[in-house]
Short mmCIF file of C-alpha atoms in Angstrom, two decimals:
data_model
loop_
_atom_site.label_atom_id
_atom_site.label_comp_id
_atom_site.label_asym_id
_atom_site.label_seq_id
_atom_site.Cartn_x
_atom_site.Cartn_y
_atom_site.Cartn_z
CA MET A 1 -95.18 121.07 39.54
CA LYS A 2 -97.97 121.88 41.97
CA MET A 3 -100.23 119.07 43.17
CA SER A 4 -102.22 117.90 46.17
CA GLY A 5 -100.76 115.73 48.89
CA ALA A 6 -102.81 112.80 47.63
CA ALA A 7 -101.47 113.24 44.10
CA CYS A 8 -97.97 113.52 45.57
CA VAL A 9 -98.36 110.11 47.23
CA VAL A 10 -99.32 108.52 43.92
CA GLU A 11 -96.46 110.22 42.08
CA ALA A 12 -94.00 109.09 44.76
CA LEU A 13 -95.20 105.51 44.32
CA ARG A 14 -94.71 105.77 40.58
CA GLN A 15 -91.22 107.21 41.07
CA GLU A 16 -90.39 104.17 43.21
CA GLY A 17 -91.59 101.80 40.49
CA VAL A 18 -94.69 100.58 42.32
CA SER A 19 -97.10 98.80 40.00
CA VAL A 20 -99.42 97.06 42.50
CA LEU A 21 -101.13 98.26 45.67
CA PHE A 22 -103.17 96.04 48.02
CA GLY A 23 -105.72 97.80 50.14
CA TYR A 24 -109.17 98.71 51.38
CA PRO A 25 -110.78 102.15 51.06
CA GLY A 26 -112.42 104.25 53.75
CA GLY A 27 -113.11 107.82 54.71
CA ALA A 28 -109.60 108.79 55.73
CA ASN A 29 -107.89 107.40 52.61
CA LEU A 30 -110.69 108.31 50.18
CA LEU A 31 -108.65 111.03 48.48
CA LEU A 32 -105.65 108.73 48.11
CA TYR A 33 -107.82 106.22 46.27
CA ASP A 34 -109.29 108.99 44.14
CA ALA A 35 -105.79 110.05 43.13
CA LEU A 36 -104.97 106.47 42.13
CA ILE A 37 -107.60 106.50 39.39
CA ASP A 38 -105.86 106.44 35.99
CA SER A 39 -102.47 106.22 37.76
CA GLY A 40 -101.49 102.98 36.04
CA ILE A 41 -101.00 101.34 39.45
CA ARG A 42 -102.99 98.12 39.80
CA GLN A 43 -105.26 98.24 42.83
CA VAL A 44 -106.19 94.97 44.52
CA LEU A 45 -109.25 95.17 46.77
CA VAL A 46 -108.88 92.70 49.63
CA ARG A 47 -111.66 91.69 52.03
CA ASN A 48 -109.80 92.53 55.23
CA GLU A 49 -106.90 94.92 55.73
CA GLN A 50 -104.82 92.14 57.30
CA GLY A 51 -105.10 90.41 53.93
CA ALA A 52 -103.67 93.52 52.26
CA ALA A 53 -100.50 93.37 54.36
CA HIS A 54 -100.07 89.62 53.85
CA ALA A 55 -100.69 89.93 50.11
CA ALA A 56 -98.13 92.73 49.89
CA SER A 57 -95.72 90.46 51.77
CA GLY A 58 -96.30 87.58 49.36
CA TYR A 59 -95.81 89.91 46.40
CA SER A 60 -92.55 91.21 47.88
CA ARG A 61 -91.15 87.80 48.69
CA VAL A 62 -91.55 86.41 45.18
CA THR A 63 -90.51 89.56 43.27
CA GLY A 64 -87.82 91.00 45.54
CA LYS A 65 -89.60 94.35 45.36
CA PRO A 66 -91.17 96.19 48.31
CA GLY A 67 -94.85 95.40 48.78
CA VAL A 68 -97.30 98.26 49.28
CA CYS A 69 -100.58 98.13 51.22
CA MET A 70 -103.05 100.80 52.27
CA ALA A 71 -105.88 101.19 54.78
CA THR A 72 -108.05 103.88 56.25
CA SER A 73 -107.74 105.20 59.80
CA GLY A 74 -108.96 103.56 63.01
CA PRO A 75 -109.99 99.91 62.58
CA GLY A 76 -108.65 99.84 59.04
CA ALA A 77 -105.20 100.76 60.31
CA THR A 78 -105.35 98.40 63.29
CA ASN A 79 -106.36 95.53 61.02
CA LEU A 80 -103.01 96.00 59.27
CA ILE A 81 -101.09 95.46 62.50
CA THR A 82 -100.83 91.65 62.39
CA GLY A 83 -99.61 91.78 58.79
CA ILE A 84 -97.06 94.47 59.59
CA ALA A 85 -95.77 92.51 62.58
CA THR A 86 -95.58 89.37 60.45
CA ALA A 87 -93.46 91.21 57.88
CA TYR A 88 -91.24 92.69 60.59
CA MET A 89 -90.47 89.32 62.18
CA ASP A 90 -89.58 87.84 58.77
CA SER A 91 -87.66 90.90 57.46
CA ILE A 92 -89.97 91.61 54.51
CA PRO A 93 -89.81 95.09 52.90
CA LEU A 94 -93.27 96.61 53.15
CA ILE A 95 -94.68 100.12 52.80
CA ALA A 96 -97.92 100.51 54.76
CA ILE A 97 -99.90 103.67 54.04
CA THR A 98 -102.73 104.71 56.35
CA GLY A 99 -105.19 107.54 56.21
CA GLN A 100 -105.63 109.59 59.37
CA VAL A 101 -108.06 112.17 60.73
CA GLY A 102 -107.15 115.82 60.19
CA THR A 103 -104.16 117.18 62.09
CA ASP A 104 -106.46 119.51 64.08
CA LEU A 105 -108.41 116.50 65.35
CA ILE A 106 -105.54 114.24 66.36
CA GLY A 107 -105.65 113.51 70.08
CA ARG A 108 -109.34 114.35 70.45
CA ASP A 109 -110.64 110.75 70.19
CA VAL A 110 -112.77 111.56 67.17
CA PHE A 111 -114.41 108.96 64.93
CA GLN A 112 -111.96 106.34 63.67
CA GLU A 113 -108.93 107.99 65.21
CA VAL A 114 -106.16 105.75 66.53
CA ASP A 115 -102.46 106.37 67.19
CA ILE A 116 -101.24 103.90 64.59
CA THR A 117 -97.65 105.19 64.60
CA GLY A 118 -97.47 104.61 68.35
CA ALA A 119 -99.13 101.22 68.03
CA THR A 120 -96.73 99.96 65.34
CA GLU A 121 -93.50 101.49 66.64
CA PRO A 122 -92.22 98.22 68.17
CA PHE A 123 -92.50 96.27 64.90
CA THR A 124 -91.68 98.69 62.10
CA LYS A 125 -88.21 99.72 60.97
CA ASN A 126 -89.51 103.27 61.02
CA ASN A 127 -92.83 105.06 60.82
CA TYR A 128 -94.03 108.58 60.04
CA LEU A 129 -96.97 110.79 60.96
CA VAL A 130 -96.98 113.40 58.20
CA ASN A 131 -97.83 116.85 59.57
CA ASP A 132 -96.61 119.00 56.66
CA VAL A 133 -97.46 118.23 53.04
CA SER A 134 -94.05 119.49 51.90
CA ASP A 135 -92.45 116.57 53.80
CA LEU A 136 -94.21 113.89 51.73
CA PRO A 137 -91.61 113.50 48.94
CA ARG A 138 -88.75 113.18 51.42
CA ILE A 139 -90.69 110.79 53.65
CA PHE A 140 -91.58 108.44 50.80
CA LYS A 141 -88.02 108.45 49.50
CA GLU A 142 -86.71 107.64 52.98
CA ALA A 143 -89.38 105.01 53.60
CA PHE A 144 -88.54 102.97 50.51
CA HIS A 145 -84.81 103.28 51.24
CA ILE A 146 -85.21 102.12 54.85
CA ALA A 147 -87.59 99.28 53.97
CA THR A 148 -85.32 97.78 51.31
CA THR A 149 -81.77 98.29 52.64
CA GLY A 150 -79.82 96.61 55.41
CA ARG A 151 -82.11 94.12 57.08
CA PRO A 152 -85.39 94.76 55.22
CA GLY A 153 -88.64 95.44 57.03
CA PRO A 154 -91.91 97.36 57.08
CA VAL A 155 -92.25 101.15 57.22
CA LEU A 156 -95.58 102.85 57.95
CA ILE A 157 -96.65 106.29 56.70
CA ASP A 158 -99.72 107.85 58.37
CA ILE A 159 -101.23 110.71 56.34
CA PRO A 160 -103.94 113.00 57.81
CA ARG A 161 -106.80 114.09 55.56
CA ASP A 162 -105.82 117.76 55.49
CA VAL A 163 -102.31 116.81 54.40
CA GLN A 164 -103.87 114.91 51.51
CA THR A 165 -105.76 118.01 50.33
CA ALA A 166 -102.96 120.54 50.89
CA ILE A 167 -100.99 121.75 47.86
CA LEU A 168 -97.23 121.50 47.41
CA ASP A 169 -94.68 122.19 44.72
CA PHE A 170 -93.65 118.58 43.98
CA SER A 171 -90.00 117.62 43.60
CA TYR A 172 -88.88 114.08 44.32
CA PRO A 173 -85.43 113.59 45.93
CA GLU A 174 -82.86 111.64 43.92
CA THR A 175 -80.84 110.44 46.90
CA VAL A 176 -81.23 109.65 50.58
CA ASP A 177 -78.75 110.53 53.31
CA LEU A 178 -79.95 109.40 56.72
CA ARG A 179 -77.61 110.26 59.54
CA GLY A 180 -76.91 107.19 61.65
CA TYR A 181 -78.34 104.73 59.13
CA LYS A 182 -75.49 103.29 57.09
CA PRO A 183 -75.85 99.49 56.87
CA THR A 184 -72.59 97.56 56.53
CA LEU A 185 -72.77 95.46 53.37
CA LYS A 186 -69.25 94.10 52.93
CA GLY A 187 -67.82 91.70 55.49
CA HIS A 188 -64.57 92.76 57.15
CA PRO A 189 -61.57 91.13 55.37
CA ARG A 190 -59.85 90.21 58.63
CA GLN A 191 -62.96 88.40 59.91
CA ILE A 192 -63.33 86.61 56.60
CA LYS A 193 -59.72 85.42 56.80
CA LYS A 194 -60.24 84.18 60.36
CA ALA A 195 -63.32 82.25 59.27
CA ILE A 196 -61.44 80.55 56.43
CA GLU A 197 -58.56 79.58 58.73
CA ALA A 198 -60.94 78.06 61.28
CA MET A 199 -62.83 76.23 58.55
CA MET A 200 -59.66 74.69 57.12
CA ASP A 201 -58.81 73.34 60.58
CA SER A 202 -62.20 71.66 60.94
CA ARG A 203 -63.22 68.12 60.04
CA ARG A 204 -67.03 68.34 60.28
CA PRO A 205 -68.16 71.72 58.90
CA VAL A 206 -71.85 72.63 58.52
CA ILE A 207 -73.56 75.67 57.01
CA VAL A 208 -76.91 76.94 58.28
CA VAL A 209 -78.68 79.50 56.10
CA GLY A 210 -81.78 81.50 56.97
CA GLY A 211 -84.07 83.92 55.21
CA GLY A 212 -81.25 86.43 54.85
CA GLY A 213 -79.71 84.21 52.20
CA ILE A 214 -82.86 84.49 50.12
CA MET A 215 -83.30 88.23 50.67
CA ALA A 216 -79.69 88.75 49.54
CA ASN A 217 -80.18 86.63 46.39
CA ALA A 218 -77.15 84.62 47.45
CA THR A 219 -78.06 81.12 46.24
CA GLN A 220 -75.36 80.80 43.57
CA GLU A 221 -72.63 82.04 45.91
CA LEU A 222 -73.90 79.71 48.64
CA ILE A 223 -73.74 76.68 46.35
CA ALA A 224 -70.21 77.57 45.24
CA PHE A 225 -69.05 78.11 48.83
CA ALA A 226 -70.59 74.85 50.10
CA GLU A 227 -69.02 72.85 47.27
CA ARG A 228 -65.56 74.31 47.77
CA MET A 229 -65.86 73.93 51.53
CA GLN A 230 -67.37 70.42 51.22
CA ALA A 231 -69.86 71.38 53.90
CA PRO A 232 -73.49 70.24 54.01
CA VAL A 233 -76.17 72.94 54.18
CA ALA A 234 -79.16 73.05 56.51
CA THR A 235 -81.83 75.71 56.14
CA THR A 236 -84.05 77.28 58.74
CA LEU A 237 -87.79 77.40 57.98
CA MET A 238 -87.32 80.87 56.48
CA GLY A 239 -84.24 79.75 54.54
CA ILE A 240 -86.00 76.94 52.65
CA GLY A 241 -85.27 77.35 48.95
CA ALA A 242 -81.96 79.15 49.45
CA PHE A 243 -80.18 75.86 48.69
CA PRO A 244 -81.64 73.26 46.28
CA ALA A 245 -83.12 70.22 48.00
CA SER A 246 -81.76 67.89 45.31
CA HIS A 247 -78.14 68.95 45.86
CA PRO A 248 -76.01 66.21 47.49
CA LEU A 249 -74.96 68.68 50.19
CA SER A 250 -78.53 69.57 51.16
CA LEU A 251 -79.52 68.51 54.67
CA GLY A 252 -83.07 69.87 54.68
CA MET A 253 -84.80 71.94 57.35
CA LEU A 254 -83.21 72.61 60.70
CA GLY A 255 -86.10 73.35 63.02
CA GLY A 256 -85.27 72.32 66.56
CA ASP A 257 -87.55 69.37 67.35
CA HIS A 258 -89.41 70.02 64.07
CA GLY A 259 -86.36 69.68 61.81
CA VAL A 260 -85.41 66.70 59.71
CA TYR A 261 -83.06 64.03 61.02
CA PRO A 262 -79.96 64.67 58.83
CA ALA A 263 -79.98 68.40 59.58
CA LYS A 264 -80.28 67.88 63.32
CA GLN A 265 -77.61 65.17 63.39
CA ALA A 266 -75.13 67.12 61.28
CA VAL A 267 -75.43 70.25 63.43
CA ALA A 268 -75.15 68.18 66.62
CA GLU A 269 -71.89 66.61 65.38
CA ALA A 270 -70.38 69.66 63.64
CA ASP A 271 -67.05 70.98 64.86
CA PHE A 272 -67.37 74.11 62.69
CA LEU A 273 -70.65 75.93 62.13
CA VAL A 274 -71.27 78.94 59.91
CA VAL A 275 -74.68 80.61 60.28
CA MET A 276 -75.83 83.01 57.55
CA GLY A 277 -78.82 85.32 57.61
CA SER A 278 -80.61 83.84 60.60
CA ARG A 279 -81.05 85.02 64.17
CA MET A 280 -81.21 81.34 65.24
CA ALA A 281 -84.29 81.70 67.41
CA ASP A 282 -85.79 78.82 69.37
CA ARG A 283 -87.65 77.34 66.38
CA SER A 284 -84.26 76.78 64.73
CA THR A 285 -82.16 75.70 67.68
CA GLY A 286 -84.53 73.82 69.95
CA LYS A 287 -83.15 73.78 73.48
CA ARG A 288 -80.30 76.31 73.34
CA SER A 289 -78.14 74.51 75.89
CA ASP A 290 -78.07 71.45 73.62
CA PHE A 291 -77.46 73.26 70.33
CA ALA A 292 -74.22 72.52 68.42
CA GLN A 293 -72.33 71.57 71.57
CA LYS A 294 -69.43 70.00 69.63
CA ALA A 295 -68.78 73.10 67.50
CA LEU A 296 -65.35 74.48 68.33
CA THR A 297 -65.94 77.51 66.11
CA VAL A 298 -69.21 79.24 65.25
CA VAL A 299 -69.20 81.95 62.57
CA HIS A 300 -72.25 84.20 62.34
CA ILE A 301 -72.82 86.34 59.24
CA ASP A 302 -75.68 88.86 59.17
CA VAL A 303 -76.34 92.30 57.75
CA ASP A 304 -77.95 93.30 61.07
CA PRO A 305 -75.32 93.44 63.83
CA ALA A 306 -78.05 93.24 66.48
CA GLU A 307 -78.85 89.68 65.39
CA ILE A 308 -75.30 88.36 65.62
CA GLY A 309 -74.84 86.24 68.72
CA LYS A 310 -78.27 87.21 70.08
CA ASN A 311 -79.43 83.64 70.61
CA ILE A 312 -76.33 81.45 70.26
CA ASP A 313 -72.73 81.77 71.39
CA ILE A 314 -70.40 82.67 68.54
CA HIS A 315 -66.66 83.04 67.99
CA ILE A 316 -66.31 84.95 64.71
CA PRO A 317 -68.90 87.64 63.93
CA ILE A 318 -69.09 89.01 60.38
CA VAL A 319 -71.41 91.96 59.72
CA GLY A 320 -72.39 92.19 56.08
CA ASP A 321 -74.76 91.33 53.28
CA ILE A 322 -74.76 87.55 52.74
CA LYS A 323 -74.13 87.72 49.00
CA ARG A 324 -71.25 90.19 49.26
CA THR A 325 -69.72 88.39 52.23
CA LEU A 326 -69.86 85.06 50.39
CA GLN A 327 -68.19 86.72 47.42
CA GLY A 328 -65.45 87.85 49.81
CA LEU A 329 -65.08 84.31 51.16
CA LEU A 330 -64.91 82.87 47.64
CA GLU A 331 -62.09 85.26 46.76
CA GLN A 332 -59.91 83.41 49.28
CA ASP A 333 -57.71 80.54 48.11
CA PHE A 334 -59.18 77.40 49.67
CA HIS A 335 -60.46 74.00 48.64
CA ARG A 336 -60.94 70.84 50.63
CA ASP A 337 -61.99 67.22 50.34
CA ASN A 338 -63.84 65.55 53.18
CA PRO A 339 -64.84 62.01 52.16
CA GLU A 340 -65.47 60.65 55.67
CA TRP A 341 -67.81 63.51 56.59
CA MET A 342 -69.58 63.28 53.25
CA ALA A 343 -70.12 59.54 53.75
CA GLN A 344 -71.63 60.17 57.17
CA ILE A 345 -73.95 62.84 55.78
CA LYS A 346 -75.08 60.46 53.03
CA GLU A 347 -75.90 57.81 55.64
CA TRP A 348 -77.96 60.24 57.77
CA LYS A 349 -79.89 61.39 54.71
CA GLN A 350 -81.31 57.88 54.26
CA VAL A 351 -83.32 58.32 57.48
CA VAL A 352 -86.77 59.87 57.05
CA LYS A 353 -88.89 60.38 60.16
CA GLY A 354 -92.61 60.02 59.48
CA THR A 355 -95.77 61.36 61.08
CA GLY A 356 -96.73 58.25 63.04
CA ALA A 357 -99.64 57.44 60.72
CA GLY A 358 -99.87 53.68 60.29
CA GLU A 359 -101.93 51.28 58.20
CA ASP A 360 -104.82 51.61 60.66
CA ALA A 361 -104.81 55.43 60.47
CA ALA A 362 -108.22 57.09 60.37
CA GLY A 363 -107.29 59.16 57.34
CA LEU A 364 -104.55 59.94 54.85
CA ASP A 365 -100.89 60.25 55.87
CA PRO A 366 -100.01 63.96 55.45
CA MET A 367 -96.39 63.07 54.67
CA GLU A 368 -97.54 61.07 51.65
CA VAL A 369 -99.82 63.89 50.47
CA ILE A 370 -96.98 66.45 50.61
CA GLN A 371 -94.38 64.14 49.03
CA LYS A 372 -96.67 63.24 46.13
CA LEU A 373 -97.60 66.90 45.66
CA SER A 374 -93.92 67.81 45.54
CA ALA A 375 -93.15 65.09 43.01
CA ARG A 376 -95.87 66.32 40.65
CA ALA A 377 -95.55 70.10 40.85
CA SER A 378 -93.09 71.96 38.62
CA LYS A 379 -89.82 72.97 40.25
CA ASP A 380 -90.60 76.69 40.02
CA THR A 381 -93.99 76.31 41.73
CA ILE A 382 -94.52 78.82 44.53
CA VAL A 383 -95.89 77.31 47.74
CA THR A 384 -97.45 79.32 50.54
CA THR A 385 -98.59 77.91 53.87
CA ASP A 386 -100.41 78.95 56.96
CA VAL A 387 -99.12 77.99 60.40
CA GLY A 388 -99.39 74.69 62.20
CA GLN A 389 -98.64 71.05 61.50
CA HIS A 390 -99.14 71.43 57.74
CA GLN A 391 -96.50 74.18 57.71
CA VAL A 392 -93.87 71.91 59.26
CA TRP A 393 -94.86 68.92 57.12
CA THR A 394 -94.44 71.10 54.03
CA GLY A 395 -91.04 72.33 55.21
CA ARG A 396 -89.96 68.75 55.84
CA TYR A 397 -91.36 66.79 52.94
CA TYR A 398 -91.70 69.19 49.99
CA ALA A 399 -88.48 69.44 47.94
CA PHE A 400 -87.85 73.11 47.14
CA GLU A 401 -85.29 73.76 44.42
CA HIS A 402 -85.36 77.54 44.05
CA PRO A 403 -85.35 80.62 46.29
CA ARG A 404 -88.50 82.71 46.67
CA THR A 405 -90.75 79.69 46.17
CA PHE A 406 -91.66 78.94 49.81
CA LEU A 407 -93.65 81.60 51.65
CA THR A 408 -94.68 81.14 55.27
CA SER A 409 -94.91 83.11 58.49
CA GLY A 410 -91.82 81.99 60.36
CA GLY A 411 -91.23 84.49 63.15
CA LEU A 412 -94.71 85.55 64.24
CA GLY A 413 -96.43 82.30 63.27
CA THR A 414 -99.52 83.96 61.80
CA MET A 415 -102.47 81.73 61.02
CA GLY A 416 -104.31 83.16 58.02
CA TYR A 417 -101.12 84.23 56.22
CA GLY A 418 -101.24 81.65 53.44
CA LEU A 419 -104.20 82.60 51.23
CA PRO A 420 -103.52 86.36 50.96
CA ALA A 421 -99.79 85.64 50.53
CA ALA A 422 -100.70 83.29 47.66
CA ILE A 423 -102.75 86.09 46.10
CA GLY A 424 -99.82 88.48 46.30
CA ALA A 425 -97.45 85.83 44.94
CA LYS A 426 -99.67 85.05 41.96
CA ILE A 427 -100.02 88.75 41.11
CA GLY A 428 -96.25 89.17 41.42
CA CYS A 429 -95.41 86.08 39.34
CA PRO A 430 -98.48 85.42 37.17
CA HIS A 431 -96.72 82.83 34.99
CA GLN A 432 -95.70 80.57 37.89
CA GLN A 433 -98.00 78.04 39.49
CA VAL A 434 -99.01 78.97 43.05
CA LEU A 435 -100.05 76.40 45.66
CA LEU A 436 -101.51 77.07 49.09
CA VAL A 437 -101.00 74.27 51.62
CA THR A 438 -103.21 74.95 54.61
CA GLY A 439 -105.08 73.37 57.49
CA ASP A 440 -108.76 73.57 58.32
CA GLY A 441 -108.05 75.82 61.31
CA SER A 442 -105.74 78.30 59.60
CA PHE A 443 -107.79 78.45 56.41
CA GLN A 444 -110.79 79.82 58.28
CA MET A 445 -108.79 82.81 59.55
CA ASN A 446 -108.79 84.65 56.19
CA LEU A 447 -110.89 82.52 53.88
CA THR A 448 -112.87 85.59 52.74
CA GLU A 449 -109.87 86.42 50.56
CA LEU A 450 -111.29 83.79 48.19
CA ALA A 451 -113.41 86.69 46.99
CA THR A 452 -110.24 88.63 46.16
CA ALA A 453 -108.92 85.68 44.16
CA ALA A 454 -112.24 85.50 42.32
CA GLN A 455 -112.38 89.24 41.64
CA GLU A 456 -108.81 89.27 40.32
CA GLY A 457 -109.31 86.12 38.23
CA LEU A 458 -106.37 84.35 39.84
CA SER A 459 -105.35 80.70 39.62
CA ILE A 460 -104.39 79.32 43.04
CA LYS A 461 -104.36 75.63 43.87
CA ILE A 462 -105.49 75.05 47.47
CA VAL A 463 -104.39 71.90 49.30
CA LEU A 464 -106.46 71.74 52.49
CA LEU A 465 -105.28 69.15 55.02
CA ASN A 466 -108.35 68.58 57.16
CA ASN A 467 -108.02 66.78 60.49
CA SER A 468 -110.92 68.69 62.13
CA ARG A 469 -108.43 69.86 64.71
CA LEU A 470 -106.16 72.70 65.66
CA GLY A 471 -103.52 70.10 64.98
CA MET A 472 -100.38 71.66 66.43
CA VAL A 473 -102.09 72.65 69.66
CA ARG A 474 -103.68 69.21 69.91
CA GLU A 475 -100.24 67.66 69.46
CA LEU A 476 -98.81 69.84 72.23
CA GLN A 477 -101.66 68.74 74.50
CA GLU A 478 -100.83 65.12 73.68
CA HIS A 479 -97.16 65.55 74.57
CA PHE A 480 -97.31 67.98 77.48
CA CYS A 481 -100.83 67.80 78.95
CA GLU A 482 -101.16 64.02 79.25
CA LYS A 483 -103.66 63.95 76.36
CA ARG A 484 -106.10 66.26 78.10
CA TYR A 485 -107.56 67.81 74.95
CA THR A 486 -109.49 71.05 75.18
CA GLN A 487 -110.66 73.60 72.61
CA THR A 488 -108.84 71.96 69.72
CA THR A 489 -111.61 69.92 68.04
CA LEU A 490 -113.27 71.88 65.22
CA THR A 491 -116.72 70.30 65.22
CA GLY A 492 -118.26 73.37 63.60
CA ASN A 493 -116.26 73.16 60.37
CA PRO A 494 -118.18 74.05 57.22
CA SER A 495 -118.35 72.02 54.04
CA PHE A 496 -115.18 73.42 52.48
CA GLY A 497 -116.19 72.16 49.05
CA LYS A 498 -119.51 74.02 49.15
CA LEU A 499 -117.70 77.06 50.49
CA ALA A 500 -115.31 77.08 47.53
CA GLU A 501 -118.20 76.58 45.13
CA ALA A 502 -119.98 79.58 46.69
CA TYR A 503 -117.07 81.69 45.50
CA GLY A 504 -117.23 80.09 42.06
CA PHE A 505 -114.39 77.58 42.44
CA PRO A 506 -114.55 73.80 41.94
CA ALA A 507 -113.57 71.50 44.80
CA ILE A 508 -112.82 67.84 45.42
CA ARG A 509 -112.68 65.82 48.64
CA VAL A 510 -110.25 62.95 49.09
CA GLU A 511 -110.64 60.40 51.88
CA ARG A 512 -108.93 57.23 50.58
CA GLN A 513 -105.32 56.59 49.69
CA GLU A 514 -106.24 55.07 46.31
CA GLU A 515 -107.84 58.41 45.32
CA LEU A 516 -104.78 60.49 46.12
CA ASP A 517 -102.80 60.34 42.87
CA ALA A 518 -105.72 61.15 40.60
CA ALA A 519 -106.87 63.98 42.86
CA LEU A 520 -103.47 65.67 42.85
CA ASP A 521 -103.24 65.32 39.08
CA GLN A 522 -106.70 66.86 38.70
CA LEU A 523 -105.83 69.76 41.00
CA LEU A 524 -102.57 70.64 39.27
CA ALA A 525 -104.08 70.35 35.79
CA HIS A 526 -107.04 72.62 36.51
CA GLU A 527 -107.04 76.07 34.92
CA GLY A 528 -107.99 78.50 37.65
CA THR A 529 -108.44 78.36 41.39
CA MET A 530 -109.46 75.00 42.84
CA LEU A 531 -109.70 73.53 46.33
CA ALA A 532 -108.70 69.95 47.13
CA GLU A 533 -109.61 68.80 50.62
CA PHE A 534 -107.64 65.86 51.99
CA ILE A 535 -109.02 64.14 55.08
CA ILE A 536 -105.90 63.28 57.06
CA ASP A 537 -105.31 61.14 60.11
CA PRO A 538 -106.36 63.32 63.09
CA VAL A 539 -103.60 61.98 65.31
CA SER A 540 -100.70 62.30 62.83
CA ASN A 541 -98.03 64.41 64.44
CA VAL A 542 -95.06 66.56 63.56
CA ILE A 543 -93.23 64.72 66.34
CA PRO A 544 -94.72 61.23 66.78
CA ALA A 545 -95.18 60.16 70.39
CA GLN A 546 -92.43 57.55 70.16
CA GLN A 547 -89.92 60.28 69.25
CA VAL A 548 -90.71 62.62 72.17
#
């Protein structure tokens, strides 16, 4: 079947089961958008290309499908970069499509030309500059395969205008065979046996699970393994939701200094540690020289061999998909009781570290806002956040029961991620409630995506914790700069309520504790998008001064 390159792109997307595309049109992708007319693929027009990448990420994370975003050449393509890097750091499968100037103009510094493949090479799994229209079917087949297998991640495809107009005889490949790319999915039996033997010799075992556990859909296997092993489970920030917060073996978030007390204590005292689907970067370990010093054996399971032992010392490496490797572990004959360790874990779980907000606080206690929000929202509610204090408070104090319900930028720490990710999540799971928990600093990074929510008729509940500060940076200045505060007070903040109303959404502002319950009930009951602004204590911290 003969068709243009642009039509080939659309047909390839349909062959891969794509039903939604987030993007922004321009001159270099004009023909791609034209080909999408009557394609059956839903097109979501964002207000900034960065929003397209974040929305595609949110869509992917809640559905388990690859997200697709598209931009034009030049500034359109470069605006995607932060979103692509965010997806790369958090291992999110993304297909980013960019238009490009004609092949005869590449390298001549013509209007809106930029080397986007060169620019994104460090933070994509692979990328392509398409020079021959006949390569398009193969490239798209490879791109989806690479993005979704092994350790997932973003792939970029840059398509010049003349390639979009050229004609080819379309035939889509049925299989992919990439030399040198054969991810190991099943853990080695000998390593699995060694891990079981070491575990049975331990007295204080702990499991740490990261985002890889969620990407592998391994929650049920993880629960079964933890129960048979009688080992408590801590999650990294990216692993939140992989293990239900209400389970007796749940320790909560392990986040270095930002983690909760029972998780930090259990890992510090563990004599056997098994890490699954996490590279254990500094935000998970804190000071590396102090991390898990009593662990006689550390097992590290990851589908990406490059991540194993990269940041922590290990004894038993297991390369493999988390779900399949857990299935291999569960095939072994083991069971244990550990009443003393379980009693100690139960005691640690009674300790809850607060934010330092007291009765004389000049605003609401953010811990109370998050805890009451968690108690009221349905268990399958999807929560997105931006980055900063509110992100950590949500990770600490919101009780997540299911995987793929907590979306945040963990690796890159991208302010402005939350709103477009919430848009993508709501489009991916329209029947689930979606909450955005954000701060006044982060919200202003991509607040124009409110127009996207309005245009798409979406229902997103926005919880804005307003301390008129760049709170996390202010806290760092308190702890490490002897309270010399600079460039962290946001005196130019708008009226967020009026801003929401300008986009057609109702808003409420909450300043007193006695208003909190009714405000949360009103927010959650509202049909459609609504913003609730909570004026919080400006000096509430993730790590109160007395704990530093």
